[in-house]
PDB file of C-alpha atoms in Angstrom:
ATOM      1  CA  MET A   1     120.219 111.108 111.418  1.00  0.00           C
ATOM      2  CA  PRO A   2     119.382 111.904 115.152  1.00  0.00           C
ATOM      3  CA  GLY A   3     119.566 109.558 117.331  1.00  0.00           C
ATOM      4  CA  ALA A   4     122.305 107.663 115.875  1.00  0.00           C
ATOM      5  CA  CYS A   5     123.613 105.259 118.679  1.00  0.00           C
ATOM      6  CA  VAL A   6     121.736 101.797 118.455  1.00  0.00           C
ATOM      7  CA  GLY A   7     122.321 100.517 122.312  1.00  0.00           C
ATOM      8  CA  GLU A   8     122.450  97.431 123.823  1.00  0.00           C
ATOM      9  CA  ALA A   9     120.400  94.249 122.178  1.00  0.00           C
ATOM     10  CA  ARG A  10     117.192  93.032 123.139  1.00  0.00           C
ATOM     11  CA  PRO A  11     116.219  89.604 123.062  1.00  0.00           C
ATOM     12  CA  ARG A  12     113.829  87.960 120.028  1.00  0.00           C
ATOM     13  CA  SER A  13     110.781  88.855 119.983  1.00  0.00           C
ATOM     14  CA  GLY A  14     109.768  86.523 117.057  1.00  0.00           C
ATOM     15  CA  LEU A  15     108.260  89.195 115.500  1.00  0.00           C
ATOM     16  CA  ARG A  16     109.225  90.252 112.270  1.00  0.00           C
ATOM     17  CA  ALA A  17     110.047  93.225 110.494  1.00  0.00           C
ATOM     18  CA  MET A  18     109.939  94.902 107.024  1.00  0.00           C
ATOM     19  CA  VAL A  19     111.897  98.071 106.333  1.00  0.00           C
ATOM     20  CA  VAL A  20     111.221  99.224 102.417  1.00  0.00           C
ATOM     21  CA  GLU A  21     113.316 102.090 101.640  1.00  0.00           C
ATOM     22  CA  ASP A  22     115.717 102.524  98.583  1.00  0.00           C
ATOM     23  CA  GLU A  23     118.119 104.513 100.446  1.00  0.00           C
ATOM     24  CA  THR A  24     120.150 102.027 101.164  1.00  0.00           C
ATOM     25  CA  ARG A  25     122.174 103.325 104.341  1.00  0.00           C
ATOM     26  CA  LEU A  26     118.967 104.659 105.909  1.00  0.00           C
ATOM     27  CA  ALA A  27     117.234 101.129 105.515  1.00  0.00           C
ATOM     28  CA  GLY A  28     120.068  99.572 107.299  1.00  0.00           C
ATOM     29  CA  LEU A  29     119.944 102.414 110.040  1.00  0.00           C
ATOM     30  CA  ILE A  30     115.940 101.703 110.410  1.00  0.00           C
ATOM     31  CA  GLY A  31     116.909  97.756 110.293  1.00  0.00           C
ATOM     32  CA  SER A  32     119.706  98.054 113.111  1.00  0.00           C
ATOM     33  CA  TYR A  33     117.661  99.825 115.309  1.00  0.00           C
ATOM     34  CA  LEU A  34     114.455  96.570 114.807  1.00  0.00           C
ATOM     35  CA  GLU A  35     117.242  94.179 114.945  1.00  0.00           C
ATOM     36  CA  ARG A  36     118.312  95.981 118.498  1.00  0.00           C
ATOM     37  CA  ASP A  37     114.582  95.648 119.279  1.00  0.00           C
ATOM     38  CA  GLY A  38     114.217  91.939 118.931  1.00  0.00           C
ATOM     39  CA  PHE A  39     112.945  92.296 115.646  1.00  0.00           C
ATOM     40  CA  GLU A  40     113.350  89.515 112.478  1.00  0.00           C
ATOM     41  CA  VAL A  41     113.940  92.063 109.816  1.00  0.00           C
ATOM     42  CA  SER A  42     114.092  91.686 105.681  1.00  0.00           C
ATOM     43  CA  LEU A  43     115.519  94.988 103.912  1.00  0.00           C
ATOM     44  CA  VAL A  44     113.975  95.951 100.576  1.00  0.00           C
ATOM     45  CA  HIS A  45     114.589  98.384  98.285  1.00  0.00           C
ATOM     46  CA  ASP A  46     111.984  98.481  95.446  1.00  0.00           C
ATOM     47  CA  GLY A  47     108.277  98.252  95.415  1.00  0.00           C
ATOM     48  CA  ARG A  48     107.363  95.506  93.627  1.00  0.00           C
ATOM     49  CA  GLU A  49     109.922  93.654  95.593  1.00  0.00           C
ATOM     50  CA  ALA A  50     108.476  94.447  98.783  1.00  0.00           C
ATOM     51  CA  VAL A  51     104.889  93.137  97.962  1.00  0.00           C
ATOM     52  CA  ASP A  52     106.330  89.725  96.980  1.00  0.00           C
ATOM     53  CA  THR A  53     109.096  89.952 100.027  1.00  0.00           C
ATOM     54  CA  ALA A  54     105.875  90.478 102.552  1.00  0.00           C
ATOM     55  CA  ARG A  55     103.502  87.744 101.049  1.00  0.00           C
ATOM     56  CA  GLU A  56     107.216  85.270 102.224  1.00  0.00           C
ATOM     57  CA  VAL A  57     107.366  86.802 105.242  1.00  0.00           C
ATOM     58  CA  ASP A  58     104.395  87.770 106.979  1.00  0.00           C
ATOM     59  CA  PRO A  59     105.834  90.640 108.515  1.00  0.00           C
ATOM     60  CA  ASP A  60     104.484  92.047 111.659  1.00  0.00           C
ATOM     61  CA  VAL A  61     105.464  95.843 111.080  1.00  0.00           C
ATOM     62  CA  VAL A  62     106.278  97.452 107.610  1.00  0.00           C
ATOM     63  CA  VAL A  63     107.825 100.983 107.512  1.00  0.00           C
ATOM     64  CA  LEU A  64     107.329 101.982 104.031  1.00  0.00           C
ATOM     65  CA  ASP A  65     109.047 104.861 102.455  1.00  0.00           C
ATOM     66  CA  LEU A  66     106.862 106.800 100.113  1.00  0.00           C
ATOM     67  CA  GLY A  67     108.766 107.304  96.863  1.00  0.00           C
ATOM     68  CA  LEU A  68     110.395 104.189  95.774  1.00  0.00           C
ATOM     69  CA  PRO A  69     111.136 102.666  92.702  1.00  0.00           C
ATOM     70  CA  GLY A  70     108.963 100.464  90.938  1.00  0.00           C
ATOM     71  CA  LEU A  71     105.806 100.853  92.718  1.00  0.00           C
ATOM     72  CA  ASP A  72     105.632 103.855  95.086  1.00  0.00           C
ATOM     73  CA  GLY A  73     104.827 103.718  98.374  1.00  0.00           C
ATOM     74  CA  ILE A  74     101.070 104.220  97.337  1.00  0.00           C
ATOM     75  CA  GLU A  75     100.441 101.456  95.779  1.00  0.00           C
ATOM     76  CA  VAL A  76     102.937  99.354  97.710  1.00  0.00           C
ATOM     77  CA  CYS A  77     100.454  99.796 101.057  1.00  0.00           C
ATOM     78  CA  ARG A  78      97.299  99.396  99.169  1.00  0.00           C
ATOM     79  CA  ARG A  79      98.315  96.068  98.097  1.00  0.00           C
ATOM     80  CA  LEU A  80      99.953  94.737 100.934  1.00  0.00           C
ATOM     81  CA  ARG A  81      96.376  95.730 102.576  1.00  0.00           C
ATOM     82  CA  THR A  82      94.506  93.217 100.081  1.00  0.00           C
ATOM     83  CA  PHE A  83      96.398  90.013 102.262  1.00  0.00           C
ATOM     84  CA  SER A  84      98.544  92.219 105.299  1.00  0.00           C
ATOM     85  CA  ASP A  85      97.062  93.415 108.640  1.00  0.00           C
ATOM     86  CA  ALA A  86     100.879  94.754 109.240  1.00  0.00           C
ATOM     87  CA  TYR A  87     101.198  97.680 111.356  1.00  0.00           C
ATOM     88  CA  VAL A  88     102.181 100.286 108.214  1.00  0.00           C
ATOM     89  CA  VAL A  89     104.201 103.544 108.988  1.00  0.00           C
ATOM     90  CA  MET A  90     104.781 105.398 105.724  1.00  0.00           C
ATOM     91  CA  LEU A  91     108.312 107.651 105.852  1.00  0.00           C
ATOM     92  CA  THR A  92     108.186 110.811 103.108  1.00  0.00           C
ATOM     93  CA  ALA A  93     110.509 113.666 102.679  1.00  0.00           C
ATOM     94  CA  ARG A  94     107.696 115.558 101.800  1.00  0.00           C
ATOM     95  CA  SER A  95     105.749 117.479 104.718  1.00  0.00           C
ATOM     96  CA  GLU A  96     102.604 118.543 102.627  1.00  0.00           C
ATOM     97  CA  GLU A  97      99.573 117.491 104.342  1.00  0.00           C
ATOM     98  CA  VAL A  98      97.727 115.632 100.928  1.00  0.00           C
ATOM     99  CA  ASP A  99     101.014 113.110 101.503  1.00  0.00           C
ATOM    100  CA  THR A 100     100.113 112.377 104.847  1.00  0.00           C
ATOM    101  CA  LEU A 101      96.789 111.810 103.957  1.00  0.00           C
ATOM    102  CA  ILE A 102      97.000 110.001 100.761  1.00  0.00           C
ATOM    103  CA  GLY A 103      99.213 107.478 102.557  1.00  0.00           C
ATOM    104  CA  LEU A 104      96.648 107.044 105.478  1.00  0.00           C
ATOM    105  CA  SER A 105      93.968 106.354 102.918  1.00  0.00           C
ATOM    106  CA  VAL A 106      95.009 103.208 101.541  1.00  0.00           C
ATOM    107  CA  GLY A 107      95.888 101.744 105.114  1.00  0.00           C
ATOM    108  CA  ALA A 108      98.747 103.458 106.568  1.00  0.00           C
ATOM    109  CA  ASP A 109      98.627 103.362 110.449  1.00  0.00           C
ATOM    110  CA  ASP A 110     101.063 106.147 110.853  1.00  0.00           C
ATOM    111  CA  TYR A 111     103.613 108.360 108.789  1.00  0.00           C
ATOM    112  CA  MET A 112     106.802 110.404 110.029  1.00  0.00           C
ATOM    113  CA  THR A 113     108.450 113.045 107.879  1.00  0.00           C
ATOM    114  CA  LYS A 114     112.202 112.951 106.736  1.00  0.00           C
ATOM    115  CA  PRO A 115     114.365 113.818 108.925  1.00  0.00           C
ATOM    116  CA  PHE A 116     113.693 111.926 111.906  1.00  0.00           C
ATOM    117  CA  SER A 117     114.767 109.934 115.285  1.00  0.00           C
ATOM    118  CA  PRO A 118     115.126 106.220 114.849  1.00  0.00           C
ATOM    119  CA  ARG A 119     114.307 105.866 118.637  1.00  0.00           C
ATOM    120  CA  GLU A 120     111.575 108.143 117.791  1.00  0.00           C
ATOM    121  CA  LEU A 121     110.523 105.538 115.164  1.00  0.00           C
ATOM    122  CA  MET A 122     110.783 102.478 118.002  1.00  0.00           C
ATOM    123  CA  ALA A 123     108.941 103.964 120.363  1.00  0.00           C
ATOM    124  CA  ARG A 124     106.024 103.991 117.330  1.00  0.00           C
ATOM    125  CA  VAL A 125     106.576 100.727 116.438  1.00  0.00           C
ATOM    126  CA  GLN A 126     106.121  99.432 120.478  1.00  0.00           C
ATOM    127  CA  ALA A 127     103.482 101.834 121.263  1.00  0.00           C
ATOM    128  CA  MET A 128     101.420 100.076 118.162  1.00  0.00           C
ATOM    129  CA  LEU A 129     102.254  96.391 119.313  1.00  0.00           C
ATOM    130  CA  ARG A 130     101.818  97.603 123.226  1.00  0.00           C
ATOM    131  CA  ARG A 131      97.872  97.714 122.336  1.00  0.00           C
ATOM    132  CA  PRO A 132      96.008  96.998 124.928  1.00  0.00           C
ATOM    133  CA  ARG A 133      98.742  98.597 126.903  1.00  0.00           C
ATOM    134  CA  GLN A 134      96.500  99.175 130.407  1.00  0.00           C
ATOM    135  CA  PRO A 135      96.894  96.479 133.291  1.00  0.00           C
ATOM    136  CA  GLY A 136      93.118  94.538 132.933  1.00  0.00           C
ATOM    137  CA  ALA A 137      92.857  95.936 129.697  1.00  0.00           C
ATOM    138  CA  VAL A 138      92.354  92.204 128.043  1.00  0.00           C
ATOM    139  CA  GLU A 139      89.867  91.012 130.675  1.00  0.00           C
ATOM    140  CA  ALA A 140      87.873  94.623 130.418  1.00  0.00           C
ATOM    141  CA  LEU A 141      87.574  93.162 126.577  1.00  0.00           C
ATOM    142  CA  GLU A 142      86.021  89.938 126.881  1.00  0.00           C
ATOM    143  CA  GLY A 143      82.212  89.973 125.617  1.00  0.00           C
ATOM    144  CA  ARG A 144      81.047  90.668 122.563  1.00  0.00           C
ATOM    145  CA  ARG A 145      79.199  94.005 122.497  1.00  0.00           C
ATOM    146  CA  THR A 146      76.317  94.005 119.805  1.00  0.00           C
ATOM    147  CA  PHE A 147      74.909  98.021 118.951  1.00  0.00           C
ATOM    148  CA  GLY A 148      72.190  97.151 116.249  1.00  0.00           C
ATOM    149  CA  ALA A 149      73.330  94.878 113.003  1.00  0.00           C
ATOM    150  CA  LEU A 150      76.810  95.056 114.204  1.00  0.00           C
ATOM    151  CA  VAL A 151      78.646  93.169 116.318  1.00  0.00           C
ATOM    152  CA  ILE A 152      82.593  93.517 117.883  1.00  0.00           C
ATOM    153  CA  ASP A 153      83.858  90.392 118.980  1.00  0.00           C
ATOM    154  CA  PRO A 154      87.326  92.727 121.378  1.00  0.00           C
ATOM    155  CA  LEU A 155      88.848  89.318 122.109  1.00  0.00           C
ATOM    156  CA  GLY A 156      88.723  87.454 118.874  1.00  0.00           C
ATOM    157  CA  ARG A 157      89.083  90.732 117.210  1.00  0.00           C
ATOM    158  CA  ASP A 158      86.192  90.057 114.296  1.00  0.00           C
ATOM    159  CA  VAL A 159      83.421  92.439 113.342  1.00  0.00           C
ATOM    160  CA  TRP A 160      80.136  91.066 112.102  1.00  0.00           C
ATOM    161  CA  LEU A 161      77.533  93.741 110.002  1.00  0.00           C
ATOM    162  CA  SER A 162      74.493  91.520 109.671  1.00  0.00           C
ATOM    163  CA  GLY A 163      75.885  88.484 109.931  1.00  0.00           C
ATOM    164  CA  ALA A 164      78.746  88.989 107.445  1.00  0.00           C
ATOM    165  CA  PRO A 165      82.155  89.994 108.967  1.00  0.00           C
ATOM    166  CA  VAL A 166      84.346  92.985 108.064  1.00  0.00           C
ATOM    167  CA  ALA A 167      87.573  93.506 107.518  1.00  0.00           C
ATOM    168  CA  LEU A 168      89.384  95.845 109.129  1.00  0.00           C
ATOM    169  CA  THR A 169      93.155  97.069 109.397  1.00  0.00           C
ATOM    170  CA  ARG A 170      94.438  96.580 112.847  1.00  0.00           C
ATOM    171  CA  THR A 171      94.260 100.556 113.909  1.00  0.00           C
ATOM    172  CA  GLU A 172      90.417 100.562 112.456  1.00  0.00           C
ATOM    173  CA  PHE A 173      89.135  97.639 114.873  1.00  0.00           C
ATOM    174  CA  ASP A 174      90.948  99.518 117.679  1.00  0.00           C
ATOM    175  CA  LEU A 175      89.271 102.789 117.395  1.00  0.00           C
ATOM    176  CA  LEU A 176      86.170 100.878 116.976  1.00  0.00           C
ATOM    177  CA  VAL A 177      86.458  98.686 120.477  1.00  0.00           C
ATOM    178  CA  THR A 178      88.020 102.021 122.147  1.00  0.00           C
ATOM    179  CA  LEU A 179      85.024 103.576 121.582  1.00  0.00           C
ATOM    180  CA  SER A 180      82.443 100.795 121.906  1.00  0.00           C
ATOM    181  CA  GLU A 181      84.633 100.364 125.198  1.00  0.00           C
ATOM    182  CA  ARG A 182      82.536 103.438 126.893  1.00  0.00           C
ATOM    183  CA  PRO A 183      79.789 104.066 124.440  1.00  0.00           C
ATOM    184  CA  ARG A 184      78.592 107.102 126.162  1.00  0.00           C
ATOM    185  CA  MET A 185      82.151 108.673 126.098  1.00  0.00           C
ATOM    186  CA  ALA A 186      82.377 111.627 123.687  1.00  0.00           C
ATOM    187  CA  PHE A 187      86.352 110.981 122.933  1.00  0.00           C
ATOM    188  CA  SER A 188      88.209 113.763 121.609  1.00  0.00           C
ATOM    189  CA  ARG A 189      91.258 113.323 119.127  1.00  0.00           C
ATOM    190  CA  ARG A 190      93.744 113.437 121.563  1.00  0.00           C
ATOM    191  CA  GLN A 191      91.946 110.674 124.022  1.00  0.00           C
ATOM    192  CA  LEU A 192      91.685 108.466 120.350  1.00  0.00           C
ATOM    193  CA  ILE A 193      95.659 108.900 120.284  1.00  0.00           C
ATOM    194  CA  GLU A 194      96.333 108.378 123.210  1.00  0.00           C
ATOM    195  CA  ALA A 195      94.573 105.562 123.407  1.00  0.00           C
ATOM    196  CA  VAL A 196      95.036 103.697 119.975  1.00  0.00           C
ATOM    197  CA  TRP A 197      98.244 105.032 118.967  1.00  0.00           C
ATOM    198  CA  GLY A 198     100.177 105.790 122.823  1.00  0.00           C
ATOM    199  CA  PRO A 199     100.733 108.865 124.879  1.00  0.00           C
ATOM    200  CA  ALA A 200     104.202 109.057 123.226  1.00  0.00           C
ATOM    201  CA  TRP A 201     102.852 110.038 119.614  1.00  0.00           C
ATOM    202  CA  VAL A 202     103.698 113.658 117.933  1.00  0.00           C
ATOM    203  CA  GLY A 203     102.104 114.712 114.738  1.00  0.00           C
ATOM    204  CA  ASP A 204      99.103 115.719 113.084  1.00  0.00           C
ATOM    205  CA  GLU A 205      95.676 115.024 115.708  1.00  0.00           C
ATOM    206  CA  HIS A 206      93.348 114.496 112.234  1.00  0.00           C
ATOM    207  CA  LEU A 207      94.748 111.277 111.316  1.00  0.00           C
ATOM    208  CA  VAL A 208      92.025 110.293 113.500  1.00  0.00           C
ATOM    209  CA  ASP A 209      89.249 111.824 111.021  1.00  0.00           C
ATOM    210  CA  VAL A 210      91.261 109.829 108.176  1.00  0.00           C
ATOM    211  CA  HIS A 211      90.422 106.652 109.717  1.00  0.00           C
ATOM    212  CA  ILE A 212      87.115 107.157 111.380  1.00  0.00           C
ATOM    213  CA  GLY A 213      85.893 107.836 107.447  1.00  0.00           C
ATOM    214  CA  HIS A 214      87.093 104.349 106.619  1.00  0.00           C
ATOM    215  CA  LEU A 215      85.614 103.026 108.945  1.00  0.00           C
ATOM    216  CA  ARG A 216      82.254 104.643 108.652  1.00  0.00           C
ATOM    217  CA  ARG A 217      82.072 103.265 104.984  1.00  0.00           C
ATOM    218  CA  LYS A 218      83.481  99.608 105.805  1.00  0.00           C
ATOM    219  CA  LEU A 219      80.723  99.437 108.495  1.00  0.00           C
ATOM    220  CA  GLU A 220      78.325 101.403 105.936  1.00  0.00           C
ATOM    221  CA  ASP A 221      77.676 104.278 107.359  1.00  0.00           C
ATOM    222  CA  ASP A 222      78.574 108.318 107.414  1.00  0.00           C
ATOM    223  CA  ALA A 223      78.744 111.356 108.921  1.00  0.00           C
ATOM    224  CA  THR A 224      75.522 111.965 108.554  1.00  0.00           C
ATOM    225  CA  GLN A 225      73.516 108.786 109.977  1.00  0.00           C
ATOM    226  CA  GLY A 226      75.882 108.218 112.908  1.00  0.00           C
ATOM    227  CA  ARG A 227      74.829 104.361 113.494  1.00  0.00           C
ATOM    228  CA  PHE A 228      77.595 103.291 114.788  1.00  0.00           C
ATOM    229  CA  VAL A 229      80.168 106.256 114.755  1.00  0.00           C
ATOM    230  CA  ARG A 230      78.833 109.446 115.686  1.00  0.00           C
ATOM    231  CA  THR A 231      80.607 113.003 115.482  1.00  0.00           C
ATOM    232  CA  VAL A 232      80.317 115.314 118.371  1.00  0.00           C
ATOM    233  CA  ARG A 233      80.955 118.425 117.403  1.00  0.00           C
ATOM    234  CA  GLY A 234      83.467 120.697 119.104  1.00  0.00           C
ATOM    235  CA  VAL A 235      84.889 117.593 120.952  1.00  0.00           C
ATOM    236  CA  GLY A 236      85.388 114.063 119.011  1.00  0.00           C
ATOM    237  CA  TYR A 237      83.729 110.765 118.352  1.00  0.00           C
ATOM    238  CA  ARG A 238      81.425 108.710 120.131  1.00  0.00           C
ATOM    239  CA  MET A 239      80.135 105.536 119.791  1.00  0.00           C
ATOM    240  CA  GLY A 240      76.460 105.008 118.202  1.00  0.00           C
ATOM    241  CA  VAL A 241      73.626 102.987 119.276  1.00  0.00           C
ATOM    242  CA  GLY A 242      73.020 101.422 116.054  1.00  0.00           C
ATOM    243  CA  GLN A 243      70.110 103.087 114.206  1.00  0.00           C
TER     244      GLN A 243
END
């Protein structure tokens, strides 16, 4: 396994991580890296146990293997999303695009294909947890934003559609906030990757399309209407005006 040297431990961060992996050696390795990064770590080797443990410990980050006994990673992620907004990084031993897209379709925020570097995994986890990353970004996000029937509260991390709250995952919310912060700008996939996943992220940039698709469905929008999220051909996406 690349990057097996863990290094000096950081102070406790107060964050909780859950590693769901039936390969006990790999689970322990990932857990040791997370502990070194200051996480309180729970190791789980079975899908059904993972759902129960997540209800108990309320993790901030879940590292989730696709191929698990009991319940597979897809079903675990689907059940997690009914009660948790934890960041989910899916691990898979298969590189076929369909596995990646299926994993993302149930709410995974990122994926990595085995074998992988634990240091790269930690870099991705830390990048997700640093949102927003730029100085002054919190102040710039103050104030609600309105696009027709859609209201976004970046500071409170709330979204309403026609007065009803909309339940978004953290990644979906961060994409929406990024688009709405500069509503006249057409963002490329790479720009959205850098804003939401971080500039060090490496992988298939089409994962942006998957999350945009989920966001549109939750906002009762679609690509042909583009009321809230518009497709800009040859570029990427921009915010719609709400009509």
